[in-house]
Coordinates of C-alpha atoms in Angstrom, one line a residue:
Chain A
M189 CA 10.4 -14.4 -18.5
G190 CA 12.9 -12.0 -17.0
R191 CA 16.6 -12.3 -16.0
Q192 CA 17.3 -15.4 -13.8
L193 CA 20.2 -14.3 -11.7
L194 CA 19.8 -16.7 -8.7
L195 CA 17.6 -19.7 -10.4
E196 CA 19.1 -20.0 -14.2
H197 CA 20.4 -23.3 -13.6
I198 CA 17.5 -24.6 -11.4
A199 CA 15.9 -27.1 -13.9
V200 CA 19.3 -28.8 -15.0
P201 CA 19.6 -32.3 -14.1
G202 CA 22.3 -33.3 -11.1
I203 CA 22.5 -29.2 -9.8
E204 CA 22.2 -30.3 -6.8
T205 CA 25.3 -32.0 -6.9
F206 CA 28.9 -30.1 -6.9
E207 CA 30.1 -31.7 -9.9
V208 CA 27.1 -30.5 -12.1
Y209 CA 26.9 -26.7 -10.2
R210 CA 30.8 -26.7 -10.6
K211 CA 30.4 -27.0 -14.5
M212 CA 27.7 -25.0 -14.9
G213 CA 30.3 -22.1 -13.9
G214 CA 29.3 -22.6 -10.4
Y215 CA 31.7 -21.3 -7.6
A216 CA 33.4 -18.7 -9.5
S217 CA 32.6 -15.7 -7.2
V218 CA 34.8 -17.2 -4.7
E219 CA 37.6 -17.6 -7.0
K220 CA 37.1 -14.4 -8.4
A221 CA 37.0 -13.1 -5.1
L222 CA 39.7 -14.8 -3.2
K223 CA 42.2 -14.5 -6.4
T224 CA 41.6 -11.1 -7.1
M225 CA 39.4 -9.6 -4.6
T226 CA 40.1 -7.9 -1.3
P227 CA 37.0 -8.1 1.2
D228 CA 36.5 -4.6 1.4
Q229 CA 36.5 -4.7 -2.6
V230 CA 33.6 -7.2 -2.6
T231 CA 31.8 -5.6 0.5
E232 CA 31.9 -2.5 -2.1
Q233 CA 30.3 -4.6 -4.9
V234 CA 27.6 -5.6 -3.0
K235 CA 27.0 -1.7 -1.5
N236 CA 27.1 -0.9 -5.6
S237 CA 24.1 -3.0 -6.3
G238 CA 22.1 -1.9 -4.2
L239 CA 21.3 -5.0 -3.0
R240 CA 18.5 -4.7 0.1
G241 CA 17.9 -7.3 2.7
R242 CA 15.6 -10.0 1.5
G243 CA 14.1 -11.5 4.4
G244 CA 11.5 -8.8 4.7
A245 CA 12.9 -5.6 6.1
G246 CA 15.0 -4.6 3.1
F247 CA 17.6 -3.2 4.7
P248 CA 20.9 -2.2 2.3
A249 CA 22.7 -5.2 2.4
G250 CA 26.0 -3.8 1.8
M251 CA 25.4 -0.8 4.4
K252 CA 24.8 -3.5 7.5
W253 CA 28.1 -5.2 6.1
S254 CA 30.1 -1.8 6.7
F255 CA 28.3 -1.9 10.2
L256 CA 30.7 -5.0 11.2
D257 CA 32.9 -4.0 14.0
R258 CA 36.2 -5.1 12.0
K259 CA 38.7 -3.1 14.6
S260 CA 37.5 -5.6 17.4
D261 CA 39.8 -8.3 18.3
K262 CA 37.5 -10.9 18.8
P263 CA 36.4 -13.4 15.9
R264 CA 33.9 -11.9 13.4
Y265 CA 30.9 -14.3 12.4
L266 CA 28.6 -14.6 9.4
V267 CA 25.2 -16.1 10.2
C268 CA 23.1 -17.0 7.5
N269 CA 19.1 -17.0 8.9
A270 CA 17.3 -19.6 6.9
D271 CA 14.7 -19.8 9.6
E272 CA 12.1 -19.3 6.5
S273 CA 8.7 -19.0 9.1
E274 CA 7.0 -15.9 8.1
P275 CA 3.3 -17.6 6.8
G276 CA 3.4 -17.3 2.9
T277 CA 7.2 -17.3 2.4
F278 CA 9.0 -21.0 1.2
K279 CA 11.2 -19.1 -1.3
D280 CA 14.9 -20.1 0.9
R281 CA 13.2 -23.7 1.2
Y282 CA 13.2 -23.8 -2.3
L283 CA 16.7 -22.5 -2.8
M284 CA 18.5 -24.7 -0.8
E285 CA 17.0 -27.9 -1.6
K286 CA 16.9 -27.9 -5.2
I287 CA 20.3 -25.7 -5.7
P288 CA 22.2 -26.1 -2.3
H289 CA 25.5 -25.2 -3.5
L290 CA 24.2 -21.6 -4.3
L291 CA 23.7 -20.9 -1.3
V292 CA 27.4 -22.5 0.0
E293 CA 29.0 -20.5 -2.4
G294 CA 27.4 -17.4 -1.3
M295 CA 28.2 -18.2 2.1
I296 CA 32.3 -18.8 1.0
T297 CA 32.3 -15.2 -0.9
S298 CA 29.9 -13.6 1.9
S299 CA 32.4 -14.9 5.0
Y300 CA 35.7 -13.6 3.0
A301 CA 33.9 -10.4 2.7
L302 CA 33.2 -10.2 6.2
G303 CA 36.7 -11.8 8.0
A304 CA 34.7 -14.6 9.2
K305 CA 36.6 -17.8 9.7
T306 CA 33.8 -19.9 11.3
S307 CA 30.3 -19.2 9.7
Y308 CA 26.9 -20.6 10.4
I309 CA 23.8 -21.5 8.8
Y310 CA 20.6 -21.9 11.0
I311 CA 17.8 -23.4 10.1
R312 CA 14.8 -24.0 10.7
G313 CA 14.5 -27.6 12.8
E314 CA 11.4 -29.2 10.2
Y315 CA 13.5 -28.3 7.8
M316 CA 15.7 -31.0 8.5
Y317 CA 15.8 -33.0 5.6
V318 CA 17.1 -29.9 3.9
L319 CA 19.8 -29.5 6.4
Q320 CA 21.0 -33.1 5.2
I321 CA 20.8 -31.6 1.9
L322 CA 22.8 -28.7 2.9
E323 CA 25.1 -30.7 4.9
K324 CA 25.9 -32.9 1.7
A325 CA 26.5 -29.7 -0.2
I326 CA 29.2 -28.5 2.5
R327 CA 31.1 -32.0 2.4
E328 CA 31.4 -31.8 -1.2
A329 CA 32.9 -27.9 -0.9
Y330 CA 35.5 -29.2 2.1
A331 CA 36.3 -32.1 -0.6
A332 CA 37.0 -30.1 -3.4
G333 CA 38.9 -27.5 -1.6
F334 CA 36.5 -24.6 -1.6
L335 CA 36.3 -25.2 2.1
G336 CA 38.2 -25.9 5.1
K337 CA 42.2 -24.8 5.6
N338 CA 43.8 -22.6 2.7
I339 CA 40.9 -22.5 -0.1
L340 CA 42.2 -22.5 -3.0
G341 CA 45.8 -22.2 -1.9
T342 CA 45.0 -18.8 -0.7
D343 CA 45.7 -17.2 3.5
Y344 CA 41.9 -17.8 3.6
S345 CA 40.2 -20.7 5.8
L346 CA 36.9 -21.1 6.6
D347 CA 34.5 -23.9 8.4
L348 CA 31.0 -23.7 7.7
Y349 CA 28.3 -25.2 9.7
V350 CA 24.4 -26.0 9.4
H351 CA 22.7 -25.7 12.9
P352 CA 18.5 -26.3 13.2
G353 CA 16.5 -24.7 15.3
A354 CA 13.4 -26.5 17.0
G355 CA 10.2 -24.5 16.0
A356 CA 10.1 -20.8 17.0
Y357 CA 8.8 -18.5 14.3
I358 CA 10.8 -15.1 16.4
C359 CA 14.0 -16.8 16.2
G360 CA 14.0 -15.4 12.2
E361 CA 14.4 -12.0 14.5
E362 CA 18.2 -11.7 14.2
T363 CA 18.7 -11.1 17.7
A364 CA 16.7 -14.2 19.0
L365 CA 18.3 -16.3 16.1
L366 CA 21.6 -15.4 18.0
E367 CA 20.1 -16.2 21.3
S368 CA 19.2 -19.9 20.2
L369 CA 22.4 -20.5 18.1
E370 CA 23.6 -19.9 21.5
G371 CA 21.6 -22.5 22.6
K372 CA 18.8 -20.5 24.8
R373 CA 15.4 -19.3 24.4
G374 CA 14.6 -17.4 21.3
N375 CA 14.1 -13.9 23.4
P376 CA 15.1 -11.1 21.1
R377 CA 17.5 -8.9 22.4
L378 CA 17.1 -4.9 23.2
K379 CA 19.2 -3.2 20.7
P380 CA 21.6 -1.2 20.8
P381 CA 24.0 -2.8 20.6
F382 CA 23.7 -4.3 17.3
P383 CA 24.7 -8.0 16.4
A384 CA 27.5 -6.0 13.9
I385 CA 29.0 -4.8 17.4
A386 CA 27.9 -7.6 19.5
G387 CA 26.3 -10.4 18.1
L388 CA 27.2 -13.9 18.7
Y389 CA 29.2 -14.9 21.8
A390 CA 29.1 -11.1 21.7
S391 CA 31.5 -10.9 18.8
P392 CA 30.6 -8.5 16.1
T393 CA 28.0 -10.5 13.7
V394 CA 26.4 -10.1 10.4
V395 CA 22.9 -11.9 10.2
N396 CA 21.3 -11.9 6.2
N397 CA 18.8 -14.0 4.7
V398 CA 19.4 -16.8 2.5
E399 CA 18.2 -15.2 -0.6
T400 CA 20.6 -12.1 0.2
I401 CA 23.5 -14.0 0.6
A402 CA 22.8 -16.0 -2.4
A403 CA 22.7 -13.2 -4.8
V404 CA 25.9 -12.0 -3.4
V405 CA 27.1 -14.6 -5.8
P406 CA 25.7 -13.1 -9.1
I407 CA 26.8 -9.5 -8.0
V408 CA 30.5 -10.0 -7.3
N409 CA 30.4 -12.3 -10.8
L410 CA 28.6 -9.2 -12.7
G411 CA 30.1 -6.7 -10.5
G412 CA 27.8 -4.4 -8.4
D413 CA 27.2 -1.9 -11.4
E414 CA 26.2 -4.5 -13.9
Y415 CA 23.5 -6.3 -10.6
A416 CA 21.9 -2.9 -10.0
K417 CA 20.9 -2.3 -13.5
V418 CA 18.5 -5.1 -13.3
G419 CA 15.3 -3.8 -11.4
V420 CA 13.9 -0.5 -11.1
G421 CA 15.2 2.7 -8.7
K422 CA 16.3 1.7 -5.2
S423 CA 14.5 -2.0 -5.9
T424 CA 18.0 -3.8 -8.0
G425 CA 18.0 -7.3 -8.9
T426 CA 15.8 -9.9 -8.8
K427 CA 13.5 -10.9 -6.2
L428 CA 12.2 -14.6 -5.5
I429 CA 8.9 -14.2 -5.2
S430 CA 6.4 -17.5 -3.3
A431 CA 3.3 -17.3 -4.3
S432 CA 0.3 -19.4 -2.7
G433 CA -3.1 -19.3 -2.0
H434 CA -6.0 -19.7 -4.8
I435 CA -3.7 -19.2 -8.0
N436 CA -3.6 -21.9 -10.8
K437 CA -0.2 -22.3 -10.8
P438 CA 1.5 -21.6 -6.7
G439 CA 5.1 -22.0 -6.5
V440 CA 8.6 -20.0 -6.3
Y441 CA 9.3 -17.3 -8.9
E442 CA 12.4 -15.6 -9.6
I443 CA 11.1 -11.9 -11.1
E444 CA 13.0 -8.7 -12.4
M445 CA 11.9 -5.9 -9.5
G446 CA 9.6 -3.5 -11.3
L447 CA 7.5 -6.5 -13.0
P448 CA 3.7 -5.2 -13.1
V449 CA 1.7 -7.3 -10.5
E450 CA -0.9 -7.8 -12.7
E451 CA 1.3 -9.7 -15.0
F452 CA 2.7 -11.3 -12.3
I453 CA -0.9 -12.6 -10.9
Y454 CA -2.4 -13.2 -14.5
S455 CA 0.4 -14.8 -16.7
D456 CA 0.9 -18.3 -17.4
Q457 CA 4.6 -17.5 -16.8
Y458 CA 3.7 -17.0 -13.2
C459 CA 0.6 -17.2 -11.2
G460 CA -1.6 -18.1 -14.6
G461 CA -4.4 -16.3 -13.0
I462 CA -7.2 -17.3 -10.3
W463 CA -7.7 -21.0 -10.2
K464 CA -11.5 -22.2 -10.9
G465 CA -12.2 -19.5 -13.2
R466 CA -13.3 -17.5 -9.9
K467 CA -12.5 -13.8 -9.0
L468 CA -9.4 -11.9 -7.2
K469 CA -10.8 -10.7 -4.1
A470 CA -7.3 -9.8 -2.0
V471 CA -3.6 -10.3 -1.6
V472 CA -1.3 -10.6 1.4
A473 CA 1.5 -9.4 -0.8
G474 CA 5.1 -9.5 1.3
G475 CA 4.0 -12.4 3.7
S476 CA 1.4 -12.7 6.7
S477 CA 2.9 -9.5 8.2
V478 CA 2.3 -6.8 5.6
P479 CA -1.1 -5.2 5.3
I480 CA -3.7 -7.2 2.8
L481 CA -4.9 -5.0 0.2
P482 CA -8.4 -5.5 -1.9
A483 CA -7.8 -6.4 -5.8
E484 CA -8.5 -3.1 -6.9
L485 CA -5.5 -1.7 -4.6
I486 CA -3.0 -4.5 -5.5
L487 CA -3.5 -3.9 -8.9
K488 CA -3.1 -0.4 -8.7
T489 CA -2.2 2.1 -6.7
A490 CA -4.5 4.2 -5.4
K491 CA -3.6 7.4 -7.6
G492 CA -4.3 4.6 -10.6
E493 CA -0.4 3.5 -11.5
P494 CA 0.0 0.0 -12.3
R495 CA 1.0 -1.4 -8.9
L496 CA 4.5 -2.9 -9.5
M497 CA 6.4 -5.4 -7.8
T498 CA 9.0 -2.7 -6.0
Y499 CA 9.9 -2.0 -2.7
E500 CA 8.1 1.4 -3.5
S501 CA 5.8 0.7 -5.5
L502 CA 4.5 -2.0 -3.1
A503 CA 4.4 0.7 -0.8
D504 CA 3.0 3.5 -2.7
G505 CA 0.2 5.2 -0.3
G506 CA 1.5 4.0 2.9
F507 CA -0.8 2.0 4.8
T508 CA -3.8 3.9 3.4
S509 CA -3.8 2.4 0.3
G510 CA -0.7 0.1 -0.1
T511 CA 1.3 -2.4 1.6
M512 CA 4.5 -4.3 1.7
L513 CA 6.9 -6.0 -0.6
G514 CA 8.3 -7.7 2.3
S515 CA 9.6 -11.6 2.2
G516 CA 8.1 -12.0 -0.9
G517 CA 5.2 -14.4 0.4
F518 CA 2.3 -13.6 -2.3
I519 CA -0.7 -14.8 -1.0
V520 CA -3.5 -14.5 -3.1
M521 CA -7.5 -15.2 -2.2
D522 CA -10.0 -15.9 -4.6
E523 CA -13.9 -14.0 -4.3
T524 CA -15.1 -17.0 -1.8
T525 CA -12.6 -16.1 0.8
C526 CA -13.4 -14.8 4.3
I527 CA -11.3 -12.0 5.3
V528 CA -11.8 -12.5 9.0
R529 CA -11.5 -16.2 9.1
N530 CA -8.2 -15.9 7.5
L531 CA -7.3 -13.2 10.0
W532 CA -8.2 -15.4 12.4
T533 CA -5.6 -18.3 11.7
F534 CA -3.0 -15.2 11.3
A535 CA -3.8 -13.9 15.1
R536 CA -3.9 -17.4 15.7
F537 CA -0.3 -17.6 14.1
Y538 CA 1.0 -14.9 16.1
H539 CA -0.6 -15.6 19.6
H540 CA 1.4 -19.1 19.5
E541 CA 4.5 -17.1 18.4
S542 CA 4.9 -14.7 20.8
C543 CA 8.0 -15.0 23.1
G544 CA 6.2 -14.1 26.1
Q545 CA 8.9 -11.2 26.7
C546 CA 6.8 -7.9 26.3
S547 CA 3.4 -7.4 27.8
P548 CA 1.6 -6.1 25.0
C549 CA 2.7 -9.0 22.2
R550 CA 1.9 -11.8 24.5
E551 CA -1.3 -10.3 26.1
G552 CA -2.9 -8.8 22.7
T553 CA -2.1 -11.3 20.2
G554 CA -4.1 -13.8 22.3
W555 CA -7.0 -10.9 23.0
M556 CA -7.2 -10.3 19.1
E557 CA -7.1 -14.0 18.5
K558 CA -10.3 -14.7 20.7
V559 CA -11.9 -11.5 19.7
L560 CA -11.6 -12.6 16.1
H561 CA -12.3 -16.3 17.2
R562 CA -16.0 -14.9 18.0
I563 CA -16.6 -12.4 15.6
E564 CA -15.8 -15.2 12.7
H565 CA -17.9 -17.5 14.6
G566 CA -20.9 -15.5 15.1
H567 CA -20.8 -14.6 18.4
G568 CA -19.4 -10.8 18.0
Q569 CA -20.8 -7.5 19.0
M570 CA -20.3 -3.8 16.6
S571 CA -17.9 -2.6 19.5
D572 CA -15.1 -5.5 19.1
I573 CA -14.4 -4.3 15.7
D574 CA -13.1 -0.6 16.9
L575 CA -11.8 -3.1 20.1
L576 CA -9.8 -4.6 17.4
V577 CA -8.5 -1.3 15.7
D578 CA -7.5 -0.4 19.5
V579 CA -5.7 -3.3 20.3
A580 CA -3.4 -3.6 17.4
K581 CA -2.8 0.1 18.1
K582 CA -1.4 -0.6 21.2
I583 CA 1.0 -3.6 20.3
E584 CA 2.5 -1.4 17.6
G585 CA 5.5 0.2 18.2
N586 CA 5.7 -1.4 21.9
T587 CA 7.5 -4.2 21.9
I588 CA 11.6 -5.0 22.0
C589 CA 11.1 -6.9 18.5
P590 CA 8.9 -6.4 15.4
L591 CA 6.8 -9.1 16.0
G592 CA 4.2 -7.2 17.4
D593 CA 4.2 -5.4 14.9
A594 CA 3.5 -7.9 12.5
A595 CA 0.9 -8.8 14.6
A596 CA -1.1 -5.7 14.5
W597 CA -0.5 -5.1 10.6
P598 CA -2.4 -7.7 9.1
V599 CA -5.4 -7.0 12.0
A600 CA -5.7 -3.5 11.1
S601 CA -5.4 -3.4 7.4
A602 CA -8.2 -6.1 7.1
I603 CA -10.8 -4.0 9.0
R604 CA -9.0 -0.8 6.9
H605 CA -10.3 -2.0 3.7
F606 CA -13.0 -5.2 4.6
R607 CA -14.8 -3.8 7.9
E608 CA -18.1 -4.1 6.2
E609 CA -17.2 -7.7 6.2
F610 CA -16.4 -7.8 9.9
E611 CA -19.9 -5.8 10.4
Y612 CA -21.6 -8.7 8.4
H613 CA -20.6 -11.4 10.9
V614 CA -21.7 -9.1 13.4
K615 CA -25.3 -8.7 11.8
Y616 CA -25.9 -11.9 10.5
P617 CA -24.4 -14.6 13.0
E618 CA -26.3 -17.7 11.1
K619 CA -24.7 -16.9 8.2
V620 CA -21.7 -17.3 9.1
K621 CA -22.0 -20.4 11.2
N622 CA -21.2 -23.1 8.1
P623 CA -17.1 -22.6 8.4
K624 CA -17.6 -22.0 4.6
H625 CA -20.2 -19.2 4.8
F626 CA -18.6 -17.3 1.7
E627 CA -18.0 -20.4 -0.9
I628 CA -21.7 -21.1 -0.4
E629 CA -22.2 -17.7 -0.9
P630 CA -19.6 -14.4 -1.7
F631 CA -19.6 -11.9 0.5
V632 CA -20.8 -9.2 -2.2
S633 CA -19.8 -4.9 -0.9
S634 CA -22.2 -3.0 -0.9
K635 CA -19.3 -0.3 -2.3
Q636 CA -18.6 -2.8 -4.8
L637 CA -22.1 -2.8 -5.8
V638 CA -22.4 1.1 -6.0
M639 CA -19.5 0.9 -7.9
V640 CA -20.5 -1.7 -10.4
Chain B
M280 CA 13.6 -41.8 38.4
A281 CA 17.0 -42.3 39.4
T282 CA 17.4 -45.8 38.0
E283 CA 15.8 -44.7 34.5
K284 CA 18.1 -42.3 34.8
E285 CA 21.2 -45.0 34.7
T286 CA 20.1 -46.7 31.6
I287 CA 19.3 -43.2 29.6
Q288 CA 22.6 -43.4 27.3
F289 CA 23.0 -42.7 23.6
S290 CA 23.9 -45.2 21.2
D291 CA 27.3 -45.3 20.1
S292 CA 26.4 -43.8 17.3
A293 CA 24.4 -41.4 18.4
L294 CA 27.0 -40.3 21.3
S295 CA 30.0 -39.9 18.5
K296 CA 27.4 -37.8 16.4
A297 CA 26.8 -35.3 19.5
K298 CA 30.6 -35.0 19.8
E299 CA 31.5 -34.0 16.7
I300 CA 28.4 -31.1 16.8
I301 CA 29.4 -30.2 20.3
G302 CA 33.1 -29.7 18.6
R303 CA 31.3 -27.0 15.8
Y304 CA 31.2 -24.4 18.5
P305 CA 34.3 -22.1 19.9
E306 CA 35.8 -23.6 22.9
G307 CA 33.6 -22.9 25.9
K308 CA 30.3 -22.3 23.7
Q309 CA 29.1 -25.9 24.2
K310 CA 25.7 -24.9 24.7
S311 CA 25.8 -23.6 21.4
A312 CA 24.8 -27.5 21.1
L313 CA 21.6 -28.0 22.4
L314 CA 19.2 -27.7 20.5
P315 CA 21.1 -30.1 17.6
L316 CA 21.6 -32.4 20.6
L317 CA 17.9 -32.7 21.9
H318 CA 16.7 -33.4 17.8
L319 CA 19.2 -36.2 18.5
A320 CA 17.8 -37.2 21.8
Q321 CA 14.7 -37.1 20.2
S322 CA 15.1 -39.1 17.4
E323 CA 17.0 -41.4 20.4
F324 CA 14.5 -41.8 22.8
D325 CA 11.0 -42.7 20.8
G326 CA 10.4 -39.1 20.2
W327 CA 10.2 -37.5 23.1
L328 CA 12.2 -35.9 26.2
S329 CA 11.7 -36.9 29.5
P330 CA 13.1 -35.3 32.4
A331 CA 15.7 -38.0 32.6
V332 CA 16.6 -37.8 28.7
M333 CA 17.0 -33.9 29.2
D334 CA 18.9 -34.3 32.4
Y335 CA 21.4 -36.6 30.3
V336 CA 21.8 -34.2 27.8
A337 CA 22.6 -31.0 30.5
S338 CA 25.4 -33.6 31.8
L339 CA 26.7 -34.1 28.1
L340 CA 27.0 -30.3 27.7
Q341 CA 28.0 -29.9 31.0
I342 CA 25.0 -27.6 31.9
K343 CA 22.4 -27.1 34.3
P344 CA 19.4 -29.3 33.8
I345 CA 17.4 -26.0 34.1
E346 CA 19.4 -24.7 31.3
V347 CA 18.0 -27.8 29.2
Y348 CA 14.1 -27.4 30.6
E349 CA 13.8 -23.6 29.6
V350 CA 14.6 -24.7 26.1
A351 CA 13.0 -27.4 25.5
T352 CA 9.9 -25.9 27.3
F353 CA 10.4 -22.8 24.6
Y354 CA 10.5 -25.1 21.3
T355 CA 7.5 -26.3 20.0
M356 CA 9.0 -29.4 18.0
F357 CA 10.5 -30.5 21.4
N358 CA 7.4 -33.6 22.4
L359 CA 7.7 -33.5 26.5
E360 CA 5.1 -36.4 26.8
P361 CA 5.3 -39.3 24.9
V362 CA 3.7 -39.5 21.4
G363 CA 2.4 -42.0 18.9
N364 CA 4.7 -43.8 16.5
H365 CA 3.9 -41.0 13.6
L366 CA 3.3 -37.4 14.7
L367 CA 1.1 -36.1 11.9
E368 CA 1.8 -32.3 12.2
V369 CA -0.6 -30.4 10.0
C370 CA -0.3 -26.4 9.1
R371 CA -3.2 -24.8 9.5
T372 CA -2.2 -21.2 8.7
G373 CA -3.6 -18.9 6.1
P374 CA -2.3 -20.4 3.2
C375 CA -2.9 -23.9 4.2
W376 CA -6.0 -23.1 5.2
L377 CA -6.9 -21.1 1.9
R378 CA -6.5 -24.9 0.2
G379 CA -8.4 -26.7 2.3
A380 CA -6.2 -27.7 5.8
E381 CA -9.8 -27.5 7.9
D382 CA -11.0 -30.6 5.3
I383 CA -8.2 -32.4 5.9
V384 CA -7.7 -32.1 9.8
K385 CA -11.6 -33.5 10.0
R386 CA -10.6 -36.3 7.8
I387 CA -8.0 -37.2 9.7
E388 CA -10.0 -37.3 12.9
Q389 CA -13.1 -39.5 11.5
K390 CA -10.0 -42.1 9.7
L391 CA -8.5 -42.2 12.9
N392 CA -11.2 -41.6 15.5
I393 CA -9.0 -39.0 17.5
K394 CA -9.2 -35.1 18.2
V395 CA -6.2 -33.1 17.5
G396 CA -3.8 -33.4 20.1
E397 CA -4.9 -37.1 20.8
T398 CA -3.1 -40.1 20.5
T399 CA -4.5 -43.6 19.1
A400 CA -5.4 -45.9 21.8
D401 CA -2.9 -48.2 19.7
G402 CA 0.0 -45.6 20.1
K403 CA 0.0 -45.4 16.3
F404 CA -0.8 -42.2 15.8
T405 CA -0.9 -38.4 17.3
L406 CA -2.6 -35.9 15.3
K407 CA -1.4 -31.7 16.1
T408 CA -2.0 -29.0 14.2
V409 CA 1.1 -26.7 13.9
E410 CA 1.7 -23.3 12.3
C411 CA 3.2 -22.5 9.0
L412 CA 5.9 -25.0 7.7
G413 CA 7.2 -23.3 4.8
S414 CA 5.0 -25.4 2.3
C415 CA 2.5 -22.7 1.5
G416 CA 2.9 -23.0 -2.6
T417 CA 2.3 -27.1 -2.2
A418 CA -0.7 -26.2 0.4
P419 CA -2.4 -28.8 2.1
M420 CA 0.5 -30.2 4.0
L421 CA 1.5 -32.4 6.8
Q422 CA 4.8 -32.9 8.4
C423 CA 5.5 -36.5 9.6
G424 CA 8.9 -36.6 11.3
A425 CA 11.5 -35.3 8.8
T426 CA 9.0 -35.7 5.8
F427 CA 6.7 -33.4 4.9
F428 CA 3.6 -34.7 2.5
E429 CA 1.9 -31.8 0.2
N430 CA -0.4 -31.2 -1.6
L431 CA -2.7 -33.3 -0.1
S432 CA -5.8 -34.3 -0.9
E433 CA -8.4 -35.5 1.6
E434 CA -8.2 -39.0 -0.2
S435 CA -4.6 -39.2 -0.4
V436 CA -4.1 -38.5 3.4
E437 CA -6.0 -42.0 4.0
V438 CA -4.0 -43.7 2.0
L439 CA -1.2 -41.7 3.7
I440 CA -2.2 -43.0 6.8
E441 CA -3.0 -46.8 5.7
K442 CA 0.8 -46.5 4.5
L443 CA 2.0 -45.1 7.6
A444 CA 0.8 -47.8 9.5
K445 CA 2.5 -50.7 8.2
Q446 CA 5.8 -48.8 9.1
K447 CA 7.8 -48.2 12.4
R448 CA 8.0 -45.2 14.3
S449 CA 8.9 -41.9 11.7
S450 CA 12.4 -40.9 11.5
Y451 CA 13.2 -37.4 13.1
L452 CA 16.2 -36.9 11.1
R453 CA 15.3 -39.2 7.7
P454 CA 12.4 -38.5 5.2
T455 CA 10.7 -41.8 4.8
E456 CA 10.6 -42.6 0.7
I457 CA 6.1 -43.1 1.2
N458 CA 4.6 -41.8 -1.9
V459 CA 0.8 -40.9 -1.6
G460 CA 1.0 -39.5 -5.4

């Protein structure tokens, strides 16, 4: 097992309580930051660490912090994005449920760096029981003097609240999240202005993912340069990976960036290999939005180099033969999986979650769902396959927020890598009538036959 | 409707909770409390939001009723029609589908003799399918009120239904202790 910077103490009994968390060295980053560092020095450490946003986009966190308008006379806000809803992603829930004080600690240290006096954790409404775990942790932190007025006897005061969403994937997009936090529909805003200038209540605001904020704790404790020594190149530190699908050991794993994908899938320390002794067919490596890759391309790049768990290695080859680390939602499919049916569930998801603001996304996601439904159920035509490619292309890049892209990429990539399987559904409608068609008789690509 | 409106009122504890929630947001930004208050209202009034309940929430926040309606209709967790005592929400997205969510839905439909979207005649259960609930590593799963039931099998979901049938309405705010192994 590699180095654990976030989950090191996750198995300690009682770690969800303030007492045990503190005994294990918790809240040291708050003491260090508030008593020995200026807010700008904390931001400097985050910059040095090379930490990139863990929600999916991978934007450098320190840079995002430095964009915050510090000259404005309006109050500044830190808002934690705990609206985890990307299919395949459940790492933030795990962290908040098992070690809630890590997030609370990260929120205090980060709020200090940004000069926020009030901060919010926006958590998806379905995680209501996790909200209660966080609220308990916050109450304990107040009681211990880590929240409220004059924290640890310093001039710094902070109030922290948890705010529930109510079932809308779109609220994971930061401007939709802010709209929602203001009590409105979750419609993304046009940018600019960016939240760093005009965010919550039109005030300067930073929105960061749960894991990003948690990572600030080891960054402050170790120093940004030390943190940056973990990982490879511009993929510094550790990453929480949510592993799901057809593997022996689904769950959340903290990996050092740079771990080979093959080791992650097959090692007993991580996924433990493919279930039921079956073969690997495909992986969606970073949440449902990122391009799906067939087994041979997820294990090795097109150049034949071992694929690593880093932003750069997973993206090697662009969208032609690569994918993205995204949120770290690692969905594994065995040889019996129908790629078309899996894609149909994704398309249905994006159709359901489109906020309806932009026509290409509102209409296009529905068309893709319908066309995929008819192909999967044996009513498709050969021209439907290119129709899907065409619709995806017309959504991509033509919407206010990235949900449109997120809906288009899975469709485009599935057809790019598994076109034969779509054609099979059109050619042999009788064979796909049973929803479990490839469990009965796995699909064999003619290309693979040639290769063998 | 007018007479119904007069009877809509939070319990004392819910009302003080609502005031505490409103206090979390800056002066003049009380509309921010809308989603938490709608959750509270749904839990107070039998698991759904009638127009009268939404009007009541609007009055608490001193906003127009339309501001509540437009929000309540946007977010899928708010039920705008009555639901059974136990709303079974089965995740159907990719990762859950890979681990057999379709079989779970089918088994529930057979057991309760209803289809997705329907409520049993005795008003005990409503069955819905929902999108990813962030429980992909413990798939297949369903949510009932504030509780996640994970690593389900066709057998365990039957046991779950039998246990829930003996319980009062599932809470939207507090998880239950039912264990289906």
